Tab-separated table of C-alpha atoms in Angstrom:
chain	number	residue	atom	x	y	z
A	1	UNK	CA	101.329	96.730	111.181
A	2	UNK	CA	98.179	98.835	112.282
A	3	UNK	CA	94.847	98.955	110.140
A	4	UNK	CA	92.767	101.876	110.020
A	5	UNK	CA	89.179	102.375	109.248
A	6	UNK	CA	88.185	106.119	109.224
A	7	UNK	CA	84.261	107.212	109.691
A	8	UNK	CA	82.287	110.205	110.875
A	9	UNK	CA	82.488	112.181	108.139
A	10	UNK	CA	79.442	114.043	106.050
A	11	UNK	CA	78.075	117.410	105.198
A	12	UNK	CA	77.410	120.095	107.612
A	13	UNK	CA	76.883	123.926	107.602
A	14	UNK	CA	79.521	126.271	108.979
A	15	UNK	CA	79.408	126.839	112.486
A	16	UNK	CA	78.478	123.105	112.964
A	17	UNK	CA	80.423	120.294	114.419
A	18	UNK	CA	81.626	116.642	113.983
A	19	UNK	CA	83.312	113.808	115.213
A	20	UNK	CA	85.482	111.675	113.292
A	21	UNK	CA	86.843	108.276	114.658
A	22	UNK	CA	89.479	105.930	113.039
A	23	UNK	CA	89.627	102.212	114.638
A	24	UNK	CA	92.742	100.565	114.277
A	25	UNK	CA	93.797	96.696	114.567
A	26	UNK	CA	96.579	95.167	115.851
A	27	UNK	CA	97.258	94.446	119.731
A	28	UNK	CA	100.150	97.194	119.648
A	29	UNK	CA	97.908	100.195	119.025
A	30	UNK	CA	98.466	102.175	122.410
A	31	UNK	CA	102.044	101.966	121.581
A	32	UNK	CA	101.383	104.111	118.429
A	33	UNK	CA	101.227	107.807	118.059
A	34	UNK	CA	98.399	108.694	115.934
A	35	UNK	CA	97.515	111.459	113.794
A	36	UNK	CA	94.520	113.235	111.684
A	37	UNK	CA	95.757	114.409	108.184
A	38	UNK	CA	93.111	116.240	105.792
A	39	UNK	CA	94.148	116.217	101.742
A	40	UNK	CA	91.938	118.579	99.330
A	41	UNK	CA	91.836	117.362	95.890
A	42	UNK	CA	94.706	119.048	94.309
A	43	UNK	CA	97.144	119.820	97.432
A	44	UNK	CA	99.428	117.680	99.621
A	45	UNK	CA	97.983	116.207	103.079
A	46	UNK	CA	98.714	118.349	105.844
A	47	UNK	CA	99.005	117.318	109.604
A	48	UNK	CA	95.865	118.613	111.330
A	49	UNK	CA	96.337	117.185	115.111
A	50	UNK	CA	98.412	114.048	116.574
A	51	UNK	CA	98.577	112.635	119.547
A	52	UNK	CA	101.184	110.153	121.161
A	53	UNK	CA	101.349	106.914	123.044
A	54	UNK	CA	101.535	108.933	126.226
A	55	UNK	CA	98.661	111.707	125.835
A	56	UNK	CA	100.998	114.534	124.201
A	57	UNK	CA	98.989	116.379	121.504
A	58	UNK	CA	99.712	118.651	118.697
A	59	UNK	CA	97.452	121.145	116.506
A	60	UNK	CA	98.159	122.695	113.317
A	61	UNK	CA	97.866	126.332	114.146
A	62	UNK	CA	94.451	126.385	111.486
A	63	UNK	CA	92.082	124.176	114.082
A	64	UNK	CA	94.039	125.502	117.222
A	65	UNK	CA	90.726	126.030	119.258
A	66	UNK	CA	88.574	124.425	117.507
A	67	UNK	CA	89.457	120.243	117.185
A	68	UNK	CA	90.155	118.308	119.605
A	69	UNK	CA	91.871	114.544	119.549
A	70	UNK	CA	91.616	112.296	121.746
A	71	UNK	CA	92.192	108.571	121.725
A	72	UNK	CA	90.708	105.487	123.917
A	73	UNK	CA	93.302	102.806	123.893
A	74	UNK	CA	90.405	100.105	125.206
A	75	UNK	CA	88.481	100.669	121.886
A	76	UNK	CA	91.348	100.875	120.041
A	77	UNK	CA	89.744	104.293	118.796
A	78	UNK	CA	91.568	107.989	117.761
A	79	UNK	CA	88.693	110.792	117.405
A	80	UNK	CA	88.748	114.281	116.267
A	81	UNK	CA	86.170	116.534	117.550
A	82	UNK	CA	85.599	119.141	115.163
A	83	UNK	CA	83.596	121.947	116.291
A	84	UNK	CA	82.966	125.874	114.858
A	85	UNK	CA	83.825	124.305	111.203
A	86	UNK	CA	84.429	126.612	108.276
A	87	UNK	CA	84.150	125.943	104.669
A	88	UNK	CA	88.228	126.011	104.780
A	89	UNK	CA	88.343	122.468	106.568
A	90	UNK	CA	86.392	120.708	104.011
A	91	UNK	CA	88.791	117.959	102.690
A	92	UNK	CA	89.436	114.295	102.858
A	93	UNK	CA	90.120	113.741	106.660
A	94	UNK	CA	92.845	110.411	107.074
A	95	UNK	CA	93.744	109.011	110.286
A	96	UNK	CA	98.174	107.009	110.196
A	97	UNK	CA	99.876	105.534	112.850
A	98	UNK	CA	103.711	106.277	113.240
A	99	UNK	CA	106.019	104.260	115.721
A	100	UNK	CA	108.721	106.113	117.606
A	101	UNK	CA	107.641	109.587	116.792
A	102	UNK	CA	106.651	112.253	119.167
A	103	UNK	CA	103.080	114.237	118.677
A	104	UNK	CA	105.066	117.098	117.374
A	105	UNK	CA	107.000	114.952	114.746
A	106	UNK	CA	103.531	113.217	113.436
A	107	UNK	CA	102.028	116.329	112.585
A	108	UNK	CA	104.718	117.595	110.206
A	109	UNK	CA	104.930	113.844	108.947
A	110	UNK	CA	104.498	115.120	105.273
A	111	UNK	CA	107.539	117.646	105.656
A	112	UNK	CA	109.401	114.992	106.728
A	113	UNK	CA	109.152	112.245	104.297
A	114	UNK	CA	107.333	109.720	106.932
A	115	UNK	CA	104.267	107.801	105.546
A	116	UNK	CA	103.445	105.795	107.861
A	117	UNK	CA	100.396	103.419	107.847
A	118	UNK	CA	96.863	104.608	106.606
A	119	UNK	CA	92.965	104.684	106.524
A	120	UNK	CA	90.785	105.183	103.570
A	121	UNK	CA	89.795	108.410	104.469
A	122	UNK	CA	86.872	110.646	105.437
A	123	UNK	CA	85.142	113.240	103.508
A	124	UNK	CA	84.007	116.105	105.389
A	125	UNK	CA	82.188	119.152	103.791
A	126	UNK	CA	81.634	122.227	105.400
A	127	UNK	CA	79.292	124.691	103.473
A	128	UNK	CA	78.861	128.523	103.738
């Protein structure tokens, strides 16, 4: 099992940018897809990007543009760039882990019923 610690997040002004990054445990990592969920208080989490074991990323069509993941498999390390940030994307920002699941599948995780394995989660505020 993979442990996540999310951090990065904070307050900026729209237009402004951020980087969140969630280190994981566990030797297995790379083999992971990982993904970046965001949760306002209120709503269900929705899938904001994902990317798998072998590079293959996914956007909600929202931050299409606009975030970026990437992940560094010696640091053990998923990011999210955020950049051009509206008041829209402030929310809780989580980073999971799935096994066996493509980029595309871990970023409609919630639809599907699959959990996976979770941080502690990020607030990021974006103000007008």
């Amino acid at each position: 099992q993979v442990r996540l610690v999310e951090s990065g997040g904070g307050s900026v002004q729209a237009g402004g940018s951020l980087r969140l990054s969630c280190a994981a445990s566990g030797s297995t990592y790379s083999r992971y897809s990982m993904g970046w969920f965001r949760q306002v208080q209120g709503k269900g989490r929705e899938g904001v990007a994902a990317i798998d074991s072998e590079g293959s990323k996914s956007y909600a069509d929202s931050v299409k543009g606009r975030f970026t993941i990437s992940r560094d498999n010696a640091k053990n390390t998923v990011y999210l760039e955020m950049n051009s940030l509206k008041p829209e994307d402030t929310a809780t920002y989580y980073c999971a882990a799935y096994a066996g699941m493509t980029s595309y599948q871990v970023l409609r995780a919630m639809t599907l019923g699959q959990f996976g394995n979770w941080g502690q989660g990020t607030q990021v505020t974006v103000s007008s």
